[in-house]
JSON list of C-alpha atoms in Angstrom, two decimals:
[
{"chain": "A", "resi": 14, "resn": "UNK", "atom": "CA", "xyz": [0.00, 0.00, 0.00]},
{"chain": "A", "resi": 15, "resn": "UNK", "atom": "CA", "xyz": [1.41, 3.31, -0.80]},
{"chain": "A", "resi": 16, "resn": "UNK", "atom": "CA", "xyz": [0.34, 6.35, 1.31]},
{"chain": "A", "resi": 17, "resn": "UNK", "atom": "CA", "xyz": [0.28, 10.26, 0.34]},
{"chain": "A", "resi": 18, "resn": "UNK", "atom": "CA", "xyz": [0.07, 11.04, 4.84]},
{"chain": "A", "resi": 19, "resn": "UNK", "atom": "CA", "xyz": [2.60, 13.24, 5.67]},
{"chain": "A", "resi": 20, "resn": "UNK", "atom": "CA", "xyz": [4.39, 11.22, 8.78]},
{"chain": "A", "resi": 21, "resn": "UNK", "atom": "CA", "xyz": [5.87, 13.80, 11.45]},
{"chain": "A", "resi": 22, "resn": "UNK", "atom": "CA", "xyz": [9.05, 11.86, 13.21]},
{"chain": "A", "resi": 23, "resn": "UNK", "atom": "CA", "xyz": [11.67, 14.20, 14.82]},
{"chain": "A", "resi": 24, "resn": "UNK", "atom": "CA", "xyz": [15.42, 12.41, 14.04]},
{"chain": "A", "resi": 25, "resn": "UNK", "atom": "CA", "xyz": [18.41, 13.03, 14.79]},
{"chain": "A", "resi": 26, "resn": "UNK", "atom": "CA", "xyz": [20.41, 15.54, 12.94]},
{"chain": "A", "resi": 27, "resn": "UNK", "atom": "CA", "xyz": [18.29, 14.56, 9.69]},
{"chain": "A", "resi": 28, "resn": "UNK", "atom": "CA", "xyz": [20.57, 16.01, 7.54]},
{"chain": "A", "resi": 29, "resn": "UNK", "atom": "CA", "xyz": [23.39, 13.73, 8.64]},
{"chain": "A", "resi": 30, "resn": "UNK", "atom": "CA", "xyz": [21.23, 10.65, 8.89]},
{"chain": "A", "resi": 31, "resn": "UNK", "atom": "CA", "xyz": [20.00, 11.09, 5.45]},
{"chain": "A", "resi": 32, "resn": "UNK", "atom": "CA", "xyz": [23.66, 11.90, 4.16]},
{"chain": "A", "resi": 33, "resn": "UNK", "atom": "CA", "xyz": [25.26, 8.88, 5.85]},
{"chain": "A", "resi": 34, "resn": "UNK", "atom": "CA", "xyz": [22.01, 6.49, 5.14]},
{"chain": "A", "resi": 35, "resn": "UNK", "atom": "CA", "xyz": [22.84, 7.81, 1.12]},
{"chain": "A", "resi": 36, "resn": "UNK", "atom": "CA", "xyz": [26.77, 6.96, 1.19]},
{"chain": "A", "resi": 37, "resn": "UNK", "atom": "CA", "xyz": [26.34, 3.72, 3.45]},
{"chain": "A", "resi": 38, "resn": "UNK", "atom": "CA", "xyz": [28.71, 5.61, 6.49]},
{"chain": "A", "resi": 39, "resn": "UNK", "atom": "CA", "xyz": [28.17, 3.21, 9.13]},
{"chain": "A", "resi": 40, "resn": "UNK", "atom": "CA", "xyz": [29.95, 5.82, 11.47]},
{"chain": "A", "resi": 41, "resn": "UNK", "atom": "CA", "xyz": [28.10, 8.91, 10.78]},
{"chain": "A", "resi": 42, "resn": "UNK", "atom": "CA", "xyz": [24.84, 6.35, 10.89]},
{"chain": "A", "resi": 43, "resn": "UNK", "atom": "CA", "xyz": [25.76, 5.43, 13.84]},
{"chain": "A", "resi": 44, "resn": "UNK", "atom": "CA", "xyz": [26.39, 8.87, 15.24]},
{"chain": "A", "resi": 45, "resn": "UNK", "atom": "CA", "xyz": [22.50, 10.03, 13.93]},
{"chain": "A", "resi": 46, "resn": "UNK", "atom": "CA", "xyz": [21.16, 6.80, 15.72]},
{"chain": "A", "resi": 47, "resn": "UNK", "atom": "CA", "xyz": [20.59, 4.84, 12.23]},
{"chain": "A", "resi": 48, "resn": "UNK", "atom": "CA", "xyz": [21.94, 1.80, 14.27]},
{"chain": "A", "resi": 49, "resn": "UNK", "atom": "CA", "xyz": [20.82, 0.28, 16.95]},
{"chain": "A", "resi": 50, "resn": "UNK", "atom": "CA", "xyz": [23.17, 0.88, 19.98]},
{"chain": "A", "resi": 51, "resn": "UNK", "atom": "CA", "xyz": [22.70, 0.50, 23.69]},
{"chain": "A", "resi": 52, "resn": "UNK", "atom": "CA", "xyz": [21.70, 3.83, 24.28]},
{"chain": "A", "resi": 53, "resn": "UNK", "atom": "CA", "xyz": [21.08, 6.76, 21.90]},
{"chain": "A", "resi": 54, "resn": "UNK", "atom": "CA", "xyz": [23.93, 8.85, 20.51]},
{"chain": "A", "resi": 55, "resn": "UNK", "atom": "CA", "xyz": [23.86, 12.52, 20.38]},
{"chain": "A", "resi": 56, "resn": "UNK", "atom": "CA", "xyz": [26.40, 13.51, 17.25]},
{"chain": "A", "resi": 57, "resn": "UNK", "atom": "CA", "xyz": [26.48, 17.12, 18.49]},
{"chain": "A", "resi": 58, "resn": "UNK", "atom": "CA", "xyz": [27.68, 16.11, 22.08]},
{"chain": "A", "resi": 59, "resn": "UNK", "atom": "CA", "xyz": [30.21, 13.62, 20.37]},
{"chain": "A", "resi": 60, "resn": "UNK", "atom": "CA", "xyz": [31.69, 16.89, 18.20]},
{"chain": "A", "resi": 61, "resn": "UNK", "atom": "CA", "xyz": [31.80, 18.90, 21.50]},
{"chain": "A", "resi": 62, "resn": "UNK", "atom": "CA", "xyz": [33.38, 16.39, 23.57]},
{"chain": "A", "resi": 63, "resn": "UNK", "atom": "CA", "xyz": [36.31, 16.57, 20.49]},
{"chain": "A", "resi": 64, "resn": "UNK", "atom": "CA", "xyz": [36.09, 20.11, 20.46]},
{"chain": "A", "resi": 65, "resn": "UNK", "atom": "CA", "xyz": [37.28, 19.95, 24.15]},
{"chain": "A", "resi": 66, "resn": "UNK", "atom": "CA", "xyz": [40.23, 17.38, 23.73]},
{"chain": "A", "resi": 67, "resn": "UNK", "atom": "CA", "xyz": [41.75, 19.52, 20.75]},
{"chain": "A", "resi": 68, "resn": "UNK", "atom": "CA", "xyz": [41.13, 22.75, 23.50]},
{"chain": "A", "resi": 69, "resn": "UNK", "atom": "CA", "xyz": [42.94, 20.65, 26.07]},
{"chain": "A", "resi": 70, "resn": "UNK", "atom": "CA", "xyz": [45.90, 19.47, 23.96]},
{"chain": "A", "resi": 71, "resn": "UNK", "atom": "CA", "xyz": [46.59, 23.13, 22.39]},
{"chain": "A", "resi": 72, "resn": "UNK", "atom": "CA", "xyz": [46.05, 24.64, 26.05]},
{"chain": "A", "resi": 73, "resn": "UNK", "atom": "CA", "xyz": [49.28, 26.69, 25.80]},
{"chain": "A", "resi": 74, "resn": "UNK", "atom": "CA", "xyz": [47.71, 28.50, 22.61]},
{"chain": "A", "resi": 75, "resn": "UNK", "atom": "CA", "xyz": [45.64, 31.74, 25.06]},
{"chain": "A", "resi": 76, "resn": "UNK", "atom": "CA", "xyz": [42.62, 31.79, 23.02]},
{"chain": "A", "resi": 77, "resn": "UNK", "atom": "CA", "xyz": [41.91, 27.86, 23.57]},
{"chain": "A", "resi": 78, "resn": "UNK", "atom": "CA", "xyz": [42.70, 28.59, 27.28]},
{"chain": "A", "resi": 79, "resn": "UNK", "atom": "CA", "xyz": [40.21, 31.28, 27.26]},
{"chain": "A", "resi": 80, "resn": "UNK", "atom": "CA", "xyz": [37.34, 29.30, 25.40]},
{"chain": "A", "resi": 81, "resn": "UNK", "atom": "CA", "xyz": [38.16, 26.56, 27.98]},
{"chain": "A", "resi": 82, "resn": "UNK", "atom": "CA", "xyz": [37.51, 28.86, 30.94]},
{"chain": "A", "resi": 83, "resn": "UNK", "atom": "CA", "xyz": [34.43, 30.51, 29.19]},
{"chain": "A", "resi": 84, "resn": "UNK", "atom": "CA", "xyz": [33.06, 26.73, 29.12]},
{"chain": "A", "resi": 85, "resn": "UNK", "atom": "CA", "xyz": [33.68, 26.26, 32.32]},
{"chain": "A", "resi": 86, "resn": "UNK", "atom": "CA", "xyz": [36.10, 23.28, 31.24]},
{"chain": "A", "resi": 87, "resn": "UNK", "atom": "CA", "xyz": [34.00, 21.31, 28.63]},
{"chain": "A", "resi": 88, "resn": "UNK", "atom": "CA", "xyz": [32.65, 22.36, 25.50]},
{"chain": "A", "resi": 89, "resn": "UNK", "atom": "CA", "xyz": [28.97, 22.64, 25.79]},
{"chain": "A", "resi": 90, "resn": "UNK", "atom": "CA", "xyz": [26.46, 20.82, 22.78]},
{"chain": "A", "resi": 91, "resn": "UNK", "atom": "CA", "xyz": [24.78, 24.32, 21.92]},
{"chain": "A", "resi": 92, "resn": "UNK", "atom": "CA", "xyz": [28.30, 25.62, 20.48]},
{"chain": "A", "resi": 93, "resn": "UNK", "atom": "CA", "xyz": [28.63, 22.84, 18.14]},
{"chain": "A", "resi": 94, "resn": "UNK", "atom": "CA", "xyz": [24.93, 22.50, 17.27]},
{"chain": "A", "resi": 95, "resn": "UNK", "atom": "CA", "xyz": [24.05, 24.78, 14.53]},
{"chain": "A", "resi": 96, "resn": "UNK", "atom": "CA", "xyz": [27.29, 24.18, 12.67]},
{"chain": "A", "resi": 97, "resn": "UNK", "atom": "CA", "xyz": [27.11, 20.53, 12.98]},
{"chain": "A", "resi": 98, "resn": "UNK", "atom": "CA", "xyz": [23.02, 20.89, 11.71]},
{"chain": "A", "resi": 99, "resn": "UNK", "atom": "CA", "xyz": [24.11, 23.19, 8.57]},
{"chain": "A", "resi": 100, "resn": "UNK", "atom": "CA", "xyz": [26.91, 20.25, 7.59]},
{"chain": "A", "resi": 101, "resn": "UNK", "atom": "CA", "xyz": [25.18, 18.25, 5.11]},
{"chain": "A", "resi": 102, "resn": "UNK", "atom": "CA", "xyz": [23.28, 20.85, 3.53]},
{"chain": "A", "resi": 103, "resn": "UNK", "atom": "CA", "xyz": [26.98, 22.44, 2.33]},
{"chain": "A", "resi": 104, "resn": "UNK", "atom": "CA", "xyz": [27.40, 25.00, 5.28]},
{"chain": "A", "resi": 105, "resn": "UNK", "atom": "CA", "xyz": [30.51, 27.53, 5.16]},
{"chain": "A", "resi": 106, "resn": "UNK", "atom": "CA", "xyz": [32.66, 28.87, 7.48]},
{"chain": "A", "resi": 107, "resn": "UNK", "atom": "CA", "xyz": [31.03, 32.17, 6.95]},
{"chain": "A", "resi": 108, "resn": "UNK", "atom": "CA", "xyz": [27.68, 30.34, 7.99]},
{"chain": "A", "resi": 109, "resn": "UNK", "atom": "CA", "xyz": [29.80, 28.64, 11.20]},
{"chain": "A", "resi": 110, "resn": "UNK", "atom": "CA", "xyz": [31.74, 32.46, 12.62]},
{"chain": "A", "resi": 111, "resn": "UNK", "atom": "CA", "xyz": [28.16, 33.46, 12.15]},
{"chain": "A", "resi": 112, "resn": "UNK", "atom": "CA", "xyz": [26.69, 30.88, 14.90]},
{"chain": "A", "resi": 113, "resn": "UNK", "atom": "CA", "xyz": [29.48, 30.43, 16.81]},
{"chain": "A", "resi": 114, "resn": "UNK", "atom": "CA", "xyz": [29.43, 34.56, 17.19]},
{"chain": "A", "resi": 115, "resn": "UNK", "atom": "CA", "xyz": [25.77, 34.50, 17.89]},
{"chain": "A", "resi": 116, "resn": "UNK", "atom": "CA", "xyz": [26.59, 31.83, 20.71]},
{"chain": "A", "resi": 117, "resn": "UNK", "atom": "CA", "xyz": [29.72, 33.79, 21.95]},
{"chain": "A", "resi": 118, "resn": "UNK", "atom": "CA", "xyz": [27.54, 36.81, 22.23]},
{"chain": "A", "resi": 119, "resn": "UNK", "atom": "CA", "xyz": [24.61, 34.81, 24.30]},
{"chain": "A", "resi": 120, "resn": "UNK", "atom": "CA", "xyz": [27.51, 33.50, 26.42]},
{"chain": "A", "resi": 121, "resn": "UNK", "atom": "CA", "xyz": [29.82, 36.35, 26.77]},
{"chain": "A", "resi": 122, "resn": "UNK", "atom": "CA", "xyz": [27.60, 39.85, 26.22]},
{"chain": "A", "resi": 123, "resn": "UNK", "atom": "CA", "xyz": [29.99, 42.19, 28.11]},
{"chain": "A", "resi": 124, "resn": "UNK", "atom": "CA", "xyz": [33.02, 40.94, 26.90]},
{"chain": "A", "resi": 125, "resn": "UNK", "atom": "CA", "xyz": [34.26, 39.33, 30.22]},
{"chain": "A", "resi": 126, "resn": "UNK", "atom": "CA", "xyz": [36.38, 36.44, 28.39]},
{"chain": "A", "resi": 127, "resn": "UNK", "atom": "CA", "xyz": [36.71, 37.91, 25.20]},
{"chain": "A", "resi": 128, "resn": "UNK", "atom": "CA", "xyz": [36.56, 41.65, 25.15]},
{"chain": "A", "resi": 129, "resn": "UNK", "atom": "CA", "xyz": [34.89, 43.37, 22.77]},
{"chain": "A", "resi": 130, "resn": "UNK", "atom": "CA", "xyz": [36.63, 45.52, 20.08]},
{"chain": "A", "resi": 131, "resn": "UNK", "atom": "CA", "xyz": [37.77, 48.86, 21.10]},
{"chain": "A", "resi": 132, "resn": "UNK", "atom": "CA", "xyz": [39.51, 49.38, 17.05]},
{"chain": "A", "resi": 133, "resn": "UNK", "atom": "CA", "xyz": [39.12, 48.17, 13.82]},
{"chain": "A", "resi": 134, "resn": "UNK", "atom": "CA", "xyz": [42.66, 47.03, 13.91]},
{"chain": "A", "resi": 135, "resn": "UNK", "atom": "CA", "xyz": [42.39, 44.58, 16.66]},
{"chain": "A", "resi": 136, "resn": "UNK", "atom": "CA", "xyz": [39.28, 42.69, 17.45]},
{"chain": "A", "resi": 137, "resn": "UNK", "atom": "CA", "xyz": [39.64, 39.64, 20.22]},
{"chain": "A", "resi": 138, "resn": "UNK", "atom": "CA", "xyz": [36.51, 38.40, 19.63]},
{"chain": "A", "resi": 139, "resn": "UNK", "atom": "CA", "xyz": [36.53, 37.72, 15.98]},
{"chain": "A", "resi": 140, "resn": "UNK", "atom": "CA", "xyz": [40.13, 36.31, 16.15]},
{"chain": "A", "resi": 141, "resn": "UNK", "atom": "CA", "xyz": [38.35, 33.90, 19.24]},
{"chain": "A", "resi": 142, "resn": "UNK", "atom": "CA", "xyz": [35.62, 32.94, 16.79]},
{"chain": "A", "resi": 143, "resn": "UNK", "atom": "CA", "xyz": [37.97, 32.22, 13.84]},
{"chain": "A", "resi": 144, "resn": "UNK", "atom": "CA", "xyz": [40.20, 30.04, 15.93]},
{"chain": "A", "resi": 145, "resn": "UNK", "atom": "CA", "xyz": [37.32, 28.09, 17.25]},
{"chain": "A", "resi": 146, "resn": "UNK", "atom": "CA", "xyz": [35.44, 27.75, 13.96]},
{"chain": "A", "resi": 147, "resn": "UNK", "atom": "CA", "xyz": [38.69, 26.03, 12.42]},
{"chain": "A", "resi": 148, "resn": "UNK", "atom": "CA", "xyz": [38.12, 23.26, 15.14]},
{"chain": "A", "resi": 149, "resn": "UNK", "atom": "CA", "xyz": [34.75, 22.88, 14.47]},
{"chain": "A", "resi": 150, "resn": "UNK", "atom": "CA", "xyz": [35.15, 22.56, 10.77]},
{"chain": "A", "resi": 151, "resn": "UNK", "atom": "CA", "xyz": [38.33, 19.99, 11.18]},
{"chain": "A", "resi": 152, "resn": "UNK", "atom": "CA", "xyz": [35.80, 17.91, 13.77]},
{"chain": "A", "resi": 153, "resn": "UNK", "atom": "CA", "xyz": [32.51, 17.58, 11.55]},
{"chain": "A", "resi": 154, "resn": "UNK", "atom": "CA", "xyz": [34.18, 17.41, 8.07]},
{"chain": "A", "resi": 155, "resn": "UNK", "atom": "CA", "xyz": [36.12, 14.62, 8.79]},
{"chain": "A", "resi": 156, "resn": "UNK", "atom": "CA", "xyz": [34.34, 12.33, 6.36]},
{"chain": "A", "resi": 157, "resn": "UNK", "atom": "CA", "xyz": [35.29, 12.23, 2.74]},
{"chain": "A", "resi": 158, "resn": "UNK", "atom": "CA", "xyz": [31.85, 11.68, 1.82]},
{"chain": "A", "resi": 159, "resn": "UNK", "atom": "CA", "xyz": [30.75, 15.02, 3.05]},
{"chain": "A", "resi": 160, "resn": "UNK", "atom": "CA", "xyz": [33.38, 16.60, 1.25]},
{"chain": "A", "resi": 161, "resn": "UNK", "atom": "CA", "xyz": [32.53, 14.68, -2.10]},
{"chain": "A", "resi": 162, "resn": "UNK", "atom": "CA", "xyz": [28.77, 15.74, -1.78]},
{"chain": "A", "resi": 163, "resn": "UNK", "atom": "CA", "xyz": [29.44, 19.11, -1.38]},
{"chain": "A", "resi": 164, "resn": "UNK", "atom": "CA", "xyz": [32.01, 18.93, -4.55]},
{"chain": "A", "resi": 165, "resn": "UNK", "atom": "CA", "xyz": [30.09, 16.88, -6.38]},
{"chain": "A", "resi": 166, "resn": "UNK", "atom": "CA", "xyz": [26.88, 18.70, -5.38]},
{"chain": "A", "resi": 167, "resn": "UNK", "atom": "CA", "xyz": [28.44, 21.73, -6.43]},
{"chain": "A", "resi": 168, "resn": "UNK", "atom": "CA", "xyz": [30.39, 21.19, -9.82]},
{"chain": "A", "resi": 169, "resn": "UNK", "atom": "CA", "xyz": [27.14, 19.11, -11.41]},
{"chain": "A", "resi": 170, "resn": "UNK", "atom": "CA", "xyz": [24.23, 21.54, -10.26]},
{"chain": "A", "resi": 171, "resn": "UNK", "atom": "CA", "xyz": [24.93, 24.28, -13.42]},
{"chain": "A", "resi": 172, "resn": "UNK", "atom": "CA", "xyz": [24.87, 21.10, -16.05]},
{"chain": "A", "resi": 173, "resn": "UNK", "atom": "CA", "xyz": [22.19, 19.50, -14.48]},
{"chain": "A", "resi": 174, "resn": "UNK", "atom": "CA", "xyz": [18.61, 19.29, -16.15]},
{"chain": "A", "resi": 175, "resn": "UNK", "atom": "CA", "xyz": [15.75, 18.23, -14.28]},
{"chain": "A", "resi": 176, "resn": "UNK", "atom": "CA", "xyz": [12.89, 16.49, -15.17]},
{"chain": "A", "resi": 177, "resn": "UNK", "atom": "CA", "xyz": [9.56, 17.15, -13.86]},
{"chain": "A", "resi": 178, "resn": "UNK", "atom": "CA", "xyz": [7.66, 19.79, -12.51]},
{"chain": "A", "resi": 179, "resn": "UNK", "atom": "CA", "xyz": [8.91, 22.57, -9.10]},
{"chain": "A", "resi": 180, "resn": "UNK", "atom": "CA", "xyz": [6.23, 23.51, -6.58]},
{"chain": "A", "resi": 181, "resn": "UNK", "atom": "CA", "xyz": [4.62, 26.86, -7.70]},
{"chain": "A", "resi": 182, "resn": "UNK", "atom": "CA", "xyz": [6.59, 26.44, -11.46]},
{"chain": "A", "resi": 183, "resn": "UNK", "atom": "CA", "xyz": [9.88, 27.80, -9.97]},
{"chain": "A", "resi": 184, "resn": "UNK", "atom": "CA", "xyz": [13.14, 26.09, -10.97]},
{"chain": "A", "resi": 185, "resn": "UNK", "atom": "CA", "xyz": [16.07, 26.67, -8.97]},
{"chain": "A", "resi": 186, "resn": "UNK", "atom": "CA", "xyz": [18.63, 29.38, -10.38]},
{"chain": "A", "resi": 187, "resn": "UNK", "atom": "CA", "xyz": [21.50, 27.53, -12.22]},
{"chain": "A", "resi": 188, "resn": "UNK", "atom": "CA", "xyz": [19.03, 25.03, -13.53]},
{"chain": "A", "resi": 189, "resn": "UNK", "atom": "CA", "xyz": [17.74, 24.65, -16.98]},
{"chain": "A", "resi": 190, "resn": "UNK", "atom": "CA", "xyz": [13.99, 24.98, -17.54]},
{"chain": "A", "resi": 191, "resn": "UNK", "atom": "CA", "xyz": [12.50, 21.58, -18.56]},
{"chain": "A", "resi": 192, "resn": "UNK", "atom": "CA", "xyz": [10.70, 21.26, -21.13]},
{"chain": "A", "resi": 193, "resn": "UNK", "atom": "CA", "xyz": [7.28, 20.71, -19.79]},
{"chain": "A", "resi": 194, "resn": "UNK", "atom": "CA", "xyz": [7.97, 24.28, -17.98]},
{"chain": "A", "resi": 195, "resn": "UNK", "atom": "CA", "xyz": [8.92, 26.01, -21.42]}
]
């Protein structure tokens, strides 16, 4: 029987699950809770936790020191959350300062760890971001796959035609028109 009932099930990290469930990763499935384990998995804890050992191994470097002591010791999940979310749907690093700003800003508003620019010359808190968001990047691109997707994805979208109908006749820019649509 085949069924047009829209099914509402909240996943984990869908993105990833659908990504890794595509390229048969059993690790990234396994990280999104495609296979069974003991108990669940939660990939954005798992990216945090490795966010915290690189911290603790470069803990000479000031600006790890400081994010260590702004999280208290550990990486929390909501730092690594958004960035790890945005992963299979080809985020950038501008897309990653851009949360992991946001989240310094939540967690930091005055400045008390990382001070907020006084000149244009010097600003603390973007060189804190930038630092961080190359860890971040290093700990959820680790799989070839993701980066052969978004290369893939990439060079083959302008040549691509589609067949069938868009919702509401639109066809997405770099896309030629099908027929049908002419």
């Amino acid at each position: 029987m085949m069924s047009a009932l829209p099914v509402r099930v909240d996943g984990t990290c869908n993105g990833i699950q659908h990504l890794s469930a595509m390229v048969l990763d059993e690790e990234g499935g396994a990280s999104v809770n495609l296979i069974p384990s003991e108990k669940p998995r939660d990939i954005y804890q798992e990216v945090a936790d490795q966010l915290t050992e690189v911290l603790i191994a470069d803990i000479n470097n000031p600006i790890a020191e400081k994010w260590l002591e702004l999280f208290e010791g550990a990486a929390p999940r909501s730092v690594t959350k958004r960035p790890v979310m945005i992963l299979p749907y080809g985020g950038t690093t501008h897309a990653y300062f851009s949360y992991t700003m946001d989240w310094l800003k939540k967690a930091d508003p005055h400045g008390n760890v990382f001070p907020v620019a006084k000149t244009e010359t010097s600003n603390p808190r973007v060189d804190a971001v930038n630092y961080l968001v190359k860890l971040i990047r290093k700990a959820v691109e680790g799989p070839s796959n993701v980066r052969w997707r978004s290369w893939s994805g990439y060079s083959n979208a302008p040549r691509s035609r589609p067949s069938g109908a868009f919702p509401y006749g639109g066809v997405p820019r770099g896309f030629l028109r099908p027929p049908i649509l002419r």
